[in-house]
Structure formats: C-alpha cells, structure tokens
Amino acid sequence: MTENTRRPTVFMMDLWATVPYYTAYLSKALLKKHVNLMVGSISYYLDPGCFSNRGIMLDPGLMDVVGKFRLPRLPRRVLKLLESLLNLAALAVRFLISSPDVVHVQFLPMLTSRLPLDLWFVQFCRRRGSKIVLTVHDLLPHNTGESHKQIFHDLYQMVDRIICHSESIREGLAVEFSVKGEKVAVIPHGPFFYDLPATAEQTLQSFELDPRKMLVLWQGIISPYKGIDLLLEAWRNVEATVENVDLLIVGTGPTELLDQIREQIRSLKLRRVRLHPRFISTEELVALYRAADIVVYPYGAITTSGALATGLALGKTIVASDLPVFRELLTDRENVFFFDPQRPVELADALVQLLEDALLRERLAENVRKMNFGEESWLSIADKTIECYKFVQPLRLWYKN
C-alpha cells in the first residue's frame, strides 16, 4: 500500500477524560465519517457509559480501571496518575513502532505541573512524524490569571493546527499568544444530550420541584466566573415581582464557594432559591432542562460552554450574558435574551419579562429549536475537523460519505 492510498490514522487524546462528552460526541461523528480513529481516553468516573453508550471503544494505551469506580477524590487522583503513567509508556512504545498521522489533543491535564508528561508525549509523537491538532477549550485555565500564559504560548506555537469555537477566541489567540490566523480553524461547539430519551418524572423527585411554579435553572460546574453571585443579586428583584417561580442552582464546586453562595442567599433573604451542590446524572440533567421554563447563563467570561450547548440542543428559552462567544451563535430577542453581565438589574428585567410572557418564552424556544442543534451539527463539525486533518496531513482516503 502506497503512502497516498493507505488510510491515515488519528489518535484522539483526552487521556484523563477531562472533556469526555465533547470527545465522545466528536469521535462518534468522525467514526460515522469512517475516519480511522483511536480514542485515547479512560472511562469517565462520573458517567462510565459516556463512551460505550455511544458505540465508542476506548484505547487508553494499556489499562482503563480507575474511571470505572467511584473513589474518593485523593485516591482517585493518585491512582489515575499511576494509570496514566502506564498508559503513556505503552502508547510511547506503540507509537515508536508506528505513529499516528494525526494526534488530536483535547486536553493536557499535566501541562502546568512540574512533570508535564502528556506534553512530552505529544512532543515525542511530533518527532515521530505525527502532526498535532489542538482543540482550545479555554485560552488559559480559569481562575489562574496569567500565571501559566508562557506555557500555553509555547504550546500554541508548537502545534500544527488549532481548533477553537469562535472568532473571538481566534482573535485572542492572535493578540495574546501571537498565533497566526491561518493556523486556526473556527469550528462551532456541538450539542450534548440531545440523544438521550425523555425521562420519567420520578427522576426529579430528589429536587422537590413544585409543578405549579415556573422554574429557572442554572446548571454546571460552580466557579467564580460563572456569575452565580450576579444571578442571586438579580433574583432578589425577581422574587419581589414574580410570585410563582423558583430558581434551581445545580452543580458541584469548591466548598468555600458553595459556602459563599449559601451566605449570599441568607443575606439577601431569598426564599425561592434551591441549591443542589452535587453531580447529577445525564438522565437527571436532561429531565431538569426539560422541566425548566428558562435556563440562564450569567457568565462573566467564557471561551465555550457545554451547558449552553445543552440548552440549545434541548430547545430551551435562554437568558445569557452579552459576550462575544454567545453573540456569534445567538441573536438578541430572536433566540436569546442578552444582558450586560456587569448589571444585575438587566438580568432581573430579562427574567421578569420572560416569566410574565409565556408567548415570548415559547417564541424564543421555538427559534432555538429551528437551529436544529442535534446530530447533524456534529456531522458538520466532523467534516470541518477532517479538513483540519487534511490541512496538516494532505493524504487521500480521509473518509468516505
């Protein structure tokens, strides 16, 4: 078989299952396009069926054990590190013999540590002839300032092709990291959980929802930049104006941040806020989104949002911060209500207007549903991703329709 007729190989790299759903949905779409794909990840410990339920076989290198068990945080991290060392060693031996044509990096969890073994592995693959494609989910790690900027600058310069999810992030790569525009491909973020069936009402029993009341939902990993403090400040005005509505905040986060949220709820004397600080299953997540009248994204800054992608995929009425990443995807008063993330009163006004106008809520939701943000989105994303592979490795037979 000649170099131009063999099927090129791609190694999808998310060794710690850091962005498991993105990796799973993209891999599923690439496999449908008949890409010769190895998915280098382990089972996601919070949802062990994340990959297998979508027909994906994992190829972490040597072993996939730790992610299949619910372990306390410290032993899980220690065992995951040991497992990762064995997997990296096994992959290095394999790729020494035959390296993939493309290594598509989703996340490097050890990048900012003193021993960035995953980065060294990527550099080894590059020396063996692999081209490196990197998806930038965040320009820099959240809540770290610019302490790791030089590390990420060097990474962005080293790789052969970068995928990001918006033009504003492409601009950030150019301005902040001196990445040339022709090196970057803008490919939208795809939706999650559109493929899950509707769940029974019993799924929501633990949330003690009142079916007679409207529901506003905030869901995600709790972090300072995601604007829960702003939302609670705005909610004081909502409670004073609208009677039959509850706010549900669902997600995991640092203990100190959860304590701050509880204290803010107490100090503002909010009566209709429910905080559920725990991981929820995908079944619970879909059920909550379907039950919500409005989903809200009051972020102060964002590179991309899987939570927003879920709201779009499930056809919800959306209220979101007026940020460049969101503006590229949505249009104010057509399929979203935007507000200034520096002004809680604007968020309160948007929520009140939507809560008092069922027809307006339905019109926005219907326009979201018309976006058809489902499996076809991922197939389009797969086509654009394959173009990135062809850009760095212009071989034939990348895929067949």
Coordinates of N, CA and C in Angstrom, one line a residue, residues 21-26 187-196 305-315 372-381:
Y21 N -17.6 14.3 27.2 CA -18.7 14.4 26.3 C -18.3 15.0 25.0
Y22 N -17.5 16.0 25.0 CA -17.0 16.6 23.7 C -16.3 15.5 22.9
T23 N -15.3 14.8 23.6 CA -14.6 13.8 23.0 C -15.5 12.7 22.4
A24 N -16.5 12.3 23.2 CA -17.3 11.2 22.8 C -18.2 11.6 21.6
Y25 N -18.8 12.8 21.6 CA -19.7 13.1 20.5 C -18.9 13.4 19.2
L26 N -17.8 14.0 19.4 CA -16.9 14.3 18.2 C -16.4 13.0 17.6
I187 N -14.4 26.2 14.5 CA -15.4 25.1 14.4 C -16.3 25.2 15.5
P188 N -17.6 25.3 15.3 CA -18.5 25.5 16.5 C -18.5 24.4 17.5
H189 N -18.9 24.7 18.7 CA -19.1 23.6 19.7 C -20.4 22.9 19.4
G190 N -20.4 21.6 19.5 CA -21.6 20.8 19.3 C -22.4 20.6 20.5
P191 N -23.6 20.1 20.3 CA -24.6 20.0 21.4 C -24.4 18.6 22.2
F192 N -24.8 18.6 23.4 CA -24.8 17.4 24.2 C -26.2 17.0 24.6
F193 N -26.3 15.7 24.8 CA -27.5 15.0 25.4 C -28.8 15.1 24.6
Y194 N -28.7 15.6 23.4 CA -29.9 15.5 22.5 C -30.3 14.1 22.2
D195 N -29.4 13.2 22.4 CA -29.7 11.8 22.0 C -30.2 11.0 23.2
L196 N -30.4 11.6 24.3 CA -31.0 10.8 25.4 C -32.5 10.9 25.4
S305 N -19.1 26.9 26.0 CA -20.0 26.4 27.1 C -20.7 25.2 26.7
G306 N -20.4 24.1 27.3 CA -21.2 22.9 27.1 C -22.6 23.0 27.6
A307 N -22.7 23.7 28.7 CA -24.1 23.9 29.3 C -25.0 24.7 28.3
L308 N -24.4 25.7 27.7 CA -25.2 26.4 26.7 C -25.6 25.5 25.5
A309 N -24.6 24.7 25.1 CA -24.9 23.7 24.0 C -26.0 22.8 24.4
T310 N -26.1 22.4 25.6 CA -27.2 21.6 26.1 C -28.5 22.3 26.0
G311 N -28.5 23.6 26.5 CA -29.8 24.3 26.4 C -30.3 24.5 24.9
L312 N -29.3 24.7 24.0 CA -29.7 24.8 22.6 C -30.2 23.5 22.1
A313 N -29.5 22.4 22.4 CA -29.9 21.1 21.9 C -31.3 20.7 22.4
L314 N -31.6 21.1 23.6 CA -32.9 20.7 24.1 C -34.0 21.8 23.9
G315 N -33.7 22.8 23.1 CA -34.7 23.8 22.7 C -35.3 24.6 23.8
N372 N -31.9 23.5 14.9 CA -31.6 22.0 14.6 C -30.2 21.7 15.2
F373 N -30.1 21.9 16.4 CA -28.8 21.8 17.1 C -28.7 20.3 17.6
G374 N -28.6 19.4 16.7 CA -28.5 18.0 17.1 C -27.4 17.2 16.4
E375 N -27.7 16.0 16.0 CA -26.7 15.1 15.4 C -26.1 15.7 14.1
E376 N -27.0 16.4 13.3 CA -26.5 16.9 12.1 C -25.4 18.0 12.4
S377 N -25.5 18.7 13.5 CA -24.4 19.6 13.9 C -23.1 18.9 14.0
W378 N -23.1 17.8 14.7 CA -21.8 17.0 14.9 C -21.3 16.5 13.6
L379 N -22.1 16.1 12.7 CA -21.6 15.6 11.4 C -21.0 16.7 10.6
S380 N -21.5 17.9 10.7 CA -20.9 19.1 10.1 C -19.6 19.4 10.8
I381 N -19.6 19.3 12.1 CA -18.3 19.6 12.8 C -17.3 18.5 12.4

